[in-house]
Amino acid sequence: TQLLEQSPQFLSIQEGENLTVYCNSSSVFSSLQWYRQEPGEGPVLLVTVVTGGEVKKLKRLTFQFGDARKDSSLHITAAQPGDTGLYLCAGEETSGSRLTFGEGTQLTVNP
Amino acid sequence: DAEITQSPRHKITETGRQVTLACHQTWNHNNMFWYRQDLGHGLRLIHYSYGVQDTNKGEVSDGYSVSRSNTEDLPLTLESAASSQTSVYFCASSEYSEQGDTQYFGPGTRLTVL
């Protein structure tokens, strides 16, 4: 089983601050996905990165896939209270459609 | 609109009882998955299926079983519920695209085993 280490596990910041969440592995993934989960709901896909070195932007969120396709980061600029939630990274195994999830980062943005 | 539903949303049962959690998707996806989510462990794969009559074990499959008799449904059965199986269970379905395998999750079932 491939492992994904996500850090930090908890993050509490003030509105307007920037933050970065990291997702690291010793294994290569065919793609790396980021999900966001609200309380009482299932995770919802934010973005998928496929190519090593790829950078994708979604409004104030920037996602990067490592050159070796083993790690990824999520950067949020000028965080807002609406960004509060659980952020999960997931690596798609090269051998099939299964995803390996990181432990998640619980983000709280205080007004 | 296509969707994936789970039932029940909440379930309380006793140790030793058999429990079945339902998952139904109208996406017409071939791939379906069951996960459990616990604090400090993220989402862990229990069982998955790539199509009708196909089932496979995930990393935490002991004590669980699934069957796939049609495209739309993948019920998860706990043969003899244990307190360690108290968790939130998520079902997902997916299809492959050039952007990778996107999984769509149900709303979850919170199971408590007393």
PDB file of C-alpha atoms in Angstrom:
ATOM      1  CA  THR A   1       0.000   0.000   0.000  1.00  0.00           C
ATOM      2  CA  GLN A   2       1.321   3.405  -0.966  1.00  0.00           C
ATOM      3  CA  LEU A   3       1.393   5.981   1.832  1.00  0.00           C
ATOM      4  CA  LEU A   4       0.727   9.719   1.734  1.00  0.00           C
ATOM      5  CA  GLU A   5       1.819  11.965   4.577  1.00  0.00           C
ATOM      6  CA  GLN A   6      -0.114  15.185   4.858  1.00  0.00           C
ATOM      7  CA  SER A   7       0.913  18.138   6.998  1.00  0.00           C
ATOM      8  CA  PRO A   8      -0.003  19.972   9.036  1.00  0.00           C
ATOM      9  CA  GLN A   9      -2.860  17.985  10.549  1.00  0.00           C
ATOM     10  CA  PHE A  10      -4.471  21.094  12.077  1.00  0.00           C
ATOM     11  CA  LEU A  11      -4.145  24.730  11.042  1.00  0.00           C
ATOM     12  CA  SER A  12      -5.888  27.723  12.623  1.00  0.00           C
ATOM     13  CA  ILE A  13      -5.216  31.109  11.064  1.00  0.00           C
ATOM     14  CA  GLN A  14      -6.688  34.597  10.819  1.00  0.00           C
ATOM     15  CA  GLU A  15      -8.583  35.873   7.821  1.00  0.00           C
ATOM     16  CA  GLY A  16      -6.231  37.316   5.216  1.00  0.00           C
ATOM     17  CA  GLU A  17      -3.254  35.106   6.029  1.00  0.00           C
ATOM     18  CA  ASN A  18      -1.608  32.738   3.550  1.00  0.00           C
ATOM     19  CA  LEU A  19      -1.059  29.034   4.156  1.00  0.00           C
ATOM     20  CA  THR A  20       0.420  25.957   2.556  1.00  0.00           C
ATOM     21  CA  VAL A  21      -0.552  22.319   3.034  1.00  0.00           C
ATOM     22  CA  TYR A  22       1.876  19.573   2.039  1.00  0.00           C
ATOM     23  CA  CYS A  23       1.355  16.040   0.819  1.00  0.00           C
ATOM     24  CA  ASN A  24       4.410  13.776   0.567  1.00  0.00           C
ATOM     25  CA  SER A  25       5.122  10.193  -0.393  1.00  0.00           C
ATOM     26  CA  SER A  26       8.001   7.956  -1.343  1.00  0.00           C
ATOM     27  CA  SER A  27       5.818   6.452  -4.086  1.00  0.00           C
ATOM     28  CA  VAL A  28       5.035   7.720  -7.563  1.00  0.00           C
ATOM     29  CA  PHE A  29       1.387   8.428  -8.383  1.00  0.00           C
ATOM     30  CA  SER A  30      -0.250   8.703 -11.798  1.00  0.00           C
ATOM     31  CA  SER A  31      -2.221  11.694 -10.528  1.00  0.00           C
ATOM     32  CA  LEU A  32      -2.679  13.641  -7.310  1.00  0.00           C
ATOM     33  CA  GLN A  33      -6.072  14.931  -6.290  1.00  0.00           C
ATOM     34  CA  TRP A  34      -7.168  17.454  -3.671  1.00  0.00           C
ATOM     35  CA  TYR A  35     -10.562  17.210  -2.020  1.00  0.00           C
ATOM     36  CA  ARG A  36     -12.398  19.440   0.414  1.00  0.00           C
ATOM     37  CA  GLN A  37     -14.843  18.053   2.950  1.00  0.00           C
ATOM     38  CA  GLU A  38     -17.491  19.914   4.943  1.00  0.00           C
ATOM     39  CA  PRO A  39     -18.910  18.498   8.209  1.00  0.00           C
ATOM     40  CA  GLY A  40     -21.571  15.849   7.571  1.00  0.00           C
ATOM     41  CA  GLU A  41     -20.763  15.577   3.877  1.00  0.00           C
ATOM     42  CA  GLY A  42     -18.553  13.540   1.601  1.00  0.00           C
ATOM     43  CA  PRO A  43     -15.326  14.901   0.084  1.00  0.00           C
ATOM     44  CA  VAL A  44     -15.662  16.987  -3.065  1.00  0.00           C
ATOM     45  CA  LEU A  45     -12.927  17.134  -5.684  1.00  0.00           C
ATOM     46  CA  LEU A  46     -11.136  20.495  -6.024  1.00  0.00           C
ATOM     47  CA  VAL A  47      -8.484  19.670  -8.588  1.00  0.00           C
ATOM     48  CA  THR A  48      -6.467  16.884 -10.199  1.00  0.00           C
ATOM     49  CA  VAL A  49      -2.822  17.311 -11.200  1.00  0.00           C
ATOM     50  CA  VAL A  50      -1.382  14.785 -13.604  1.00  0.00           C
ATOM     51  CA  THR A  51       1.943  15.998 -14.994  1.00  0.00           C
ATOM     52  CA  GLY A  52       5.118  16.313 -12.925  1.00  0.00           C
ATOM     53  CA  GLY A  53       5.749  19.996 -12.158  1.00  0.00           C
ATOM     54  CA  GLU A  54       2.182  20.956 -13.043  1.00  0.00           C
ATOM     55  CA  VAL A  55       0.673  24.024 -11.371  1.00  0.00           C
ATOM     56  CA  LYS A  56      -3.067  24.674 -11.314  1.00  0.00           C
ATOM     57  CA  LYS A  57      -4.881  27.668  -9.915  1.00  0.00           C
ATOM     58  CA  LEU A  58      -8.440  27.796  -8.652  1.00  0.00           C
ATOM     59  CA  LYS A  59      -9.158  31.411  -7.634  1.00  0.00           C
ATOM     60  CA  ARG A  60      -7.055  31.895  -4.451  1.00  0.00           C
ATOM     61  CA  LEU A  61      -5.942  28.248  -4.350  1.00  0.00           C
ATOM     62  CA  THR A  62      -2.737  27.099  -6.072  1.00  0.00           C
ATOM     63  CA  PHE A  63      -1.942  23.418  -6.461  1.00  0.00           C
ATOM     64  CA  GLN A  64       1.438  22.027  -7.452  1.00  0.00           C
ATOM     65  CA  PHE A  65       2.532  18.502  -8.354  1.00  0.00           C
ATOM     66  CA  GLY A  66       6.164  17.643  -7.671  1.00  0.00           C
ATOM     67  CA  ASP A  67       8.494  17.013 -10.582  1.00  0.00           C
ATOM     68  CA  ALA A  68       8.851  13.349  -9.587  1.00  0.00           C
ATOM     69  CA  ARG A  69       5.067  12.973  -9.027  1.00  0.00           C
ATOM     70  CA  LYS A  70       5.617  11.945  -5.398  1.00  0.00           C
ATOM     71  CA  ASP A  71       4.442  15.084  -3.618  1.00  0.00           C
ATOM     72  CA  SER A  72       2.060  17.994  -3.899  1.00  0.00           C
ATOM     73  CA  SER A  73       1.199  21.242  -2.180  1.00  0.00           C
ATOM     74  CA  LEU A  74      -1.874  23.401  -1.775  1.00  0.00           C
ATOM     75  CA  HIS A  75      -1.348  27.121  -1.195  1.00  0.00           C
ATOM     76  CA  ILE A  76      -4.197  29.421  -0.203  1.00  0.00           C
ATOM     77  CA  THR A  77      -3.718  33.164  -0.548  1.00  0.00           C
ATOM     78  CA  ALA A  78      -5.612  35.595   1.686  1.00  0.00           C
ATOM     79  CA  ALA A  79      -7.647  32.902   3.414  1.00  0.00           C
ATOM     80  CA  GLN A  80     -11.296  33.588   4.159  1.00  0.00           C
ATOM     81  CA  PRO A  81     -13.650  32.017   6.742  1.00  0.00           C
ATOM     82  CA  GLY A  82     -15.397  30.234   3.870  1.00  0.00           C
ATOM     83  CA  ASP A  83     -12.173  28.268   3.275  1.00  0.00           C
ATOM     84  CA  THR A  84     -12.669  26.472   6.592  1.00  0.00           C
ATOM     85  CA  GLY A  85     -12.894  22.723   6.120  1.00  0.00           C
ATOM     86  CA  LEU A  86     -10.988  19.445   5.904  1.00  0.00           C
ATOM     87  CA  TYR A  87      -8.579  19.279   2.982  1.00  0.00           C
ATOM     88  CA  LEU A  88      -7.557  15.848   1.749  1.00  0.00           C
ATOM     89  CA  CYS A  89      -4.913  14.879  -0.751  1.00  0.00           C
ATOM     90  CA  ALA A  90      -5.245  11.577  -2.602  1.00  0.00           C
ATOM     91  CA  GLY A  91      -2.829   9.815  -4.901  1.00  0.00           C
ATOM     92  CA  GLU A  92      -4.062   7.654  -7.731  1.00  0.00           C
ATOM     93  CA  GLU A  93      -2.070   4.438  -7.894  1.00  0.00           C
ATOM     94  CA  THR A  94      -0.257   3.754 -11.119  1.00  0.00           C
ATOM     95  CA  SER A  95      -1.714   0.244 -11.248  1.00  0.00           C
ATOM     96  CA  GLY A  96      -5.405   1.145 -11.223  1.00  0.00           C
ATOM     97  CA  SER A  97      -8.170   3.504 -10.161  1.00  0.00           C
ATOM     98  CA  ARG A  98      -7.623   3.223  -6.419  1.00  0.00           C
ATOM     99  CA  LEU A  99      -6.857   6.303  -4.364  1.00  0.00           C
ATOM    100  CA  THR A 100      -4.596   6.512  -1.319  1.00  0.00           C
ATOM    101  CA  PHE A 101      -5.646   9.359   0.966  1.00  0.00           C
ATOM    102  CA  GLY A 102      -3.583  11.474   3.298  1.00  0.00           C
ATOM    103  CA  GLU A 103      -4.812  11.963   6.871  1.00  0.00           C
ATOM    104  CA  GLY A 104      -6.240  15.372   6.046  1.00  0.00           C
ATOM    105  CA  THR A 105      -5.650  18.958   7.193  1.00  0.00           C
ATOM    106  CA  GLN A 106      -8.369  20.586   9.275  1.00  0.00           C
ATOM    107  CA  LEU A 107      -8.243  24.277   8.390  1.00  0.00           C
ATOM    108  CA  THR A 108      -9.986  26.918  10.479  1.00  0.00           C
ATOM    109  CA  VAL A 109      -9.968  30.514   9.268  1.00  0.00           C
ATOM    110  CA  ASN A 110     -11.034  32.936  11.980  1.00  0.00           C
ATOM    111  CA  PRO A 111     -12.724  36.224  11.047  1.00  0.00           C
TER     112      PRO A 111
ATOM    113  CA  ASP B   1     -29.001  15.032 -12.141  1.00  0.00           C
ATOM    114  CA  ALA B   2     -26.806  12.012 -11.485  1.00  0.00           C
ATOM    115  CA  GLU B   3     -26.008  11.371  -7.856  1.00  0.00           C
ATOM    116  CA  ILE B   4     -24.741   8.874  -5.312  1.00  0.00           C
ATOM    117  CA  THR B   5     -26.808   8.161  -2.214  1.00  0.00           C
ATOM    118  CA  GLN B   6     -26.214   6.232   0.973  1.00  0.00           C
ATOM    119  CA  SER B   7     -28.646   4.810   3.482  1.00  0.00           C
ATOM    120  CA  PRO B   8     -29.172   4.934   6.319  1.00  0.00           C
ATOM    121  CA  ARG B   9     -27.407   8.197   7.209  1.00  0.00           C
ATOM    122  CA  HIS B  10     -27.159   7.164  10.841  1.00  0.00           C
ATOM    123  CA  LYS B  11     -27.256   3.683  12.381  1.00  0.00           C
ATOM    124  CA  ILE B  12     -26.841   2.398  15.916  1.00  0.00           C
ATOM    125  CA  THR B  13     -26.425  -1.335  16.379  1.00  0.00           C
ATOM    126  CA  GLU B  14     -25.168  -3.843  18.903  1.00  0.00           C
ATOM    127  CA  THR B  15     -22.023  -5.922  18.905  1.00  0.00           C
ATOM    128  CA  GLY B  16     -22.459  -9.168  16.970  1.00  0.00           C
ATOM    129  CA  ARG B  17     -25.327  -8.039  14.757  1.00  0.00           C
ATOM    130  CA  GLN B  18     -25.146  -8.106  10.975  1.00  0.00           C
ATOM    131  CA  VAL B  19     -25.465  -4.678   9.378  1.00  0.00           C
ATOM    132  CA  THR B  20     -25.803  -3.690   5.726  1.00  0.00           C
ATOM    133  CA  LEU B  21     -25.112  -0.195   4.439  1.00  0.00           C
ATOM    134  CA  ALA B  22     -26.569   0.718   1.072  1.00  0.00           C
ATOM    135  CA  CYS B  23     -24.919   2.696  -1.716  1.00  0.00           C
ATOM    136  CA  HIS B  24     -26.691   3.636  -4.946  1.00  0.00           C
ATOM    137  CA  GLN B  25     -25.297   5.679  -7.836  1.00  0.00           C
ATOM    138  CA  THR B  26     -26.976   6.952 -10.979  1.00  0.00           C
ATOM    139  CA  TRP B  27     -23.758   8.032 -12.728  1.00  0.00           C
ATOM    140  CA  ASN B  28     -23.559   4.659 -14.504  1.00  0.00           C
ATOM    141  CA  HIS B  29     -19.970   4.364 -13.279  1.00  0.00           C
ATOM    142  CA  ASN B  30     -18.224   1.011 -13.414  1.00  0.00           C
ATOM    143  CA  ASN B  31     -15.977   1.699 -10.416  1.00  0.00           C
ATOM    144  CA  MET B  32     -17.371   1.813  -6.884  1.00  0.00           C
ATOM    145  CA  PHE B  33     -15.570   2.055  -3.547  1.00  0.00           C
ATOM    146  CA  TRP B  34     -16.247   1.851   0.185  1.00  0.00           C
ATOM    147  CA  TYR B  35     -14.135   3.810   2.680  1.00  0.00           C
ATOM    148  CA  ARG B  36     -14.202   4.366   6.383  1.00  0.00           C
ATOM    149  CA  GLN B  37     -13.120   7.660   7.926  1.00  0.00           C
ATOM    150  CA  ASP B  38     -11.678   7.880  11.418  1.00  0.00           C
ATOM    151  CA  LEU B  39      -9.840  10.696  13.180  1.00  0.00           C
ATOM    152  CA  GLY B  40      -6.124  10.515  12.495  1.00  0.00           C
ATOM    153  CA  HIS B  41      -6.498   7.972   9.684  1.00  0.00           C
ATOM    154  CA  GLY B  42      -8.126   9.875   6.869  1.00  0.00           C
ATOM    155  CA  LEU B  43     -10.090   7.710   4.439  1.00  0.00           C
ATOM    156  CA  ARG B  44      -9.168   4.039   4.302  1.00  0.00           C
ATOM    157  CA  LEU B  45     -10.315   1.720   1.534  1.00  0.00           C
ATOM    158  CA  ILE B  46     -12.453  -1.246   2.611  1.00  0.00           C
ATOM    159  CA  HIS B  47     -13.598  -2.859  -0.662  1.00  0.00           C
ATOM    160  CA  TYR B  48     -13.920  -1.827  -4.263  1.00  0.00           C
ATOM    161  CA  SER B  49     -15.464  -3.035  -7.499  1.00  0.00           C
ATOM    162  CA  TYR B  50     -14.575  -2.408 -11.130  1.00  0.00           C
ATOM    163  CA  GLY B  51     -17.843  -3.760 -12.479  1.00  0.00           C
ATOM    164  CA  VAL B  52     -20.717  -6.212 -12.061  1.00  0.00           C
ATOM    165  CA  GLN B  53     -19.655  -9.423 -10.318  1.00  0.00           C
ATOM    166  CA  ASP B  54     -16.205  -7.929  -9.562  1.00  0.00           C
ATOM    167  CA  THR B  55     -15.163  -7.242  -5.957  1.00  0.00           C
ATOM    168  CA  ASN B  56     -11.742  -6.649  -4.407  1.00  0.00           C
ATOM    169  CA  LYS B  57     -10.372  -6.224  -0.893  1.00  0.00           C
ATOM    170  CA  GLY B  58      -8.926  -2.934   0.238  1.00  0.00           C
ATOM    171  CA  GLU B  59      -6.496  -2.233   3.070  1.00  0.00           C
ATOM    172  CA  VAL B  60      -9.036  -2.700   5.905  1.00  0.00           C
ATOM    173  CA  SER B  61     -11.373  -5.415   4.597  1.00  0.00           C
ATOM    174  CA  ASP B  62     -11.473  -7.776   7.605  1.00  0.00           C
ATOM    175  CA  GLY B  63     -15.027  -8.092   8.951  1.00  0.00           C
ATOM    176  CA  TYR B  64     -16.623  -6.547   5.845  1.00  0.00           C
ATOM    177  CA  SER B  65     -18.022  -7.932   2.590  1.00  0.00           C
ATOM    178  CA  VAL B  66     -19.554  -6.497  -0.584  1.00  0.00           C
ATOM    179  CA  SER B  67     -21.425  -7.821  -3.588  1.00  0.00           C
ATOM    180  CA  ARG B  68     -22.022  -6.228  -6.996  1.00  0.00           C
ATOM    181  CA  SER B  69     -25.067  -7.612  -8.773  1.00  0.00           C
ATOM    182  CA  ASN B  70     -25.743  -4.507 -10.902  1.00  0.00           C
ATOM    183  CA  THR B  71     -23.988  -1.310 -11.949  1.00  0.00           C
ATOM    184  CA  GLU B  72     -25.881   1.000  -9.598  1.00  0.00           C
ATOM    185  CA  ASP B  73     -25.460  -0.666  -6.187  1.00  0.00           C
ATOM    186  CA  LEU B  74     -22.615  -1.800  -3.920  1.00  0.00           C
ATOM    187  CA  PRO B  75     -23.959  -2.748  -0.479  1.00  0.00           C
ATOM    188  CA  LEU B  76     -21.463  -3.109   2.366  1.00  0.00           C
ATOM    189  CA  THR B  77     -22.135  -5.806   4.972  1.00  0.00           C
ATOM    190  CA  LEU B  78     -20.623  -6.064   8.422  1.00  0.00           C
ATOM    191  CA  GLU B  79     -20.945  -9.762   9.170  1.00  0.00           C
ATOM    192  CA  SER B  80     -20.739  -9.425  12.964  1.00  0.00           C
ATOM    193  CA  ALA B  81     -20.434  -5.809  14.052  1.00  0.00           C
ATOM    194  CA  ALA B  82     -17.645  -4.912  16.473  1.00  0.00           C
ATOM    195  CA  SER B  83     -17.060  -1.707  18.454  1.00  0.00           C
ATOM    196  CA  SER B  84     -13.913  -1.112  16.387  1.00  0.00           C
ATOM    197  CA  GLN B  85     -16.177  -0.707  13.355  1.00  0.00           C
ATOM    198  CA  THR B  86     -17.777   2.429  14.800  1.00  0.00           C
ATOM    199  CA  SER B  87     -16.922   4.965  12.106  1.00  0.00           C
ATOM    200  CA  VAL B  88     -18.234   7.107   9.279  1.00  0.00           C
ATOM    201  CA  TYR B  89     -18.554   5.141   6.048  1.00  0.00           C
ATOM    202  CA  PHE B  90     -18.358   6.715   2.594  1.00  0.00           C
ATOM    203  CA  CYS B  91     -19.246   5.203  -0.721  1.00  0.00           C
ATOM    204  CA  ALA B  92     -17.792   6.572  -3.944  1.00  0.00           C
ATOM    205  CA  SER B  93     -18.025   5.905  -7.653  1.00  0.00           C
ATOM    206  CA  SER B  94     -15.677   6.919 -10.418  1.00  0.00           C
ATOM    207  CA  GLU B  95     -14.909   6.930 -14.086  1.00  0.00           C
ATOM    208  CA  TYR B  96     -11.607   7.321 -15.824  1.00  0.00           C
ATOM    209  CA  SER B  97     -10.817  10.463 -17.800  1.00  0.00           C
ATOM    210  CA  GLU B  98      -7.680  12.035 -19.242  1.00  0.00           C
ATOM    211  CA  GLN B  99      -7.473  14.021 -16.008  1.00  0.00           C
ATOM    212  CA  GLY B 100      -7.316  10.876 -13.901  1.00  0.00           C
ATOM    213  CA  ASP B 101      -9.900   8.912 -11.997  1.00  0.00           C
ATOM    214  CA  THR B 102     -12.357  11.348 -10.409  1.00  0.00           C
ATOM    215  CA  GLN B 103     -14.267   9.889  -7.473  1.00  0.00           C
ATOM    216  CA  TYR B 104     -17.709  11.167  -6.463  1.00  0.00           C
ATOM    217  CA  PHE B 105     -18.613  10.572  -2.838  1.00  0.00           C
ATOM    218  CA  GLY B 106     -21.903   9.936  -1.120  1.00  0.00           C
ATOM    219  CA  PRO B 107     -22.938  11.876   2.005  1.00  0.00           C
ATOM    220  CA  GLY B 108     -21.750   9.154   4.399  1.00  0.00           C
ATOM    221  CA  THR B 109     -23.275   6.823   6.977  1.00  0.00           C
ATOM    222  CA  ARG B 110     -22.401   7.287  10.645  1.00  0.00           C
ATOM    223  CA  LEU B 111     -22.370   3.858  12.275  1.00  0.00           C
ATOM    224  CA  THR B 112     -22.191   3.334  16.029  1.00  0.00           C
ATOM    225  CA  VAL B 113     -21.646  -0.176  17.416  1.00  0.00           C
ATOM    226  CA  LEU B 114     -22.503  -0.479  21.101  1.00  0.00           C
TER     227      LEU B 114
END
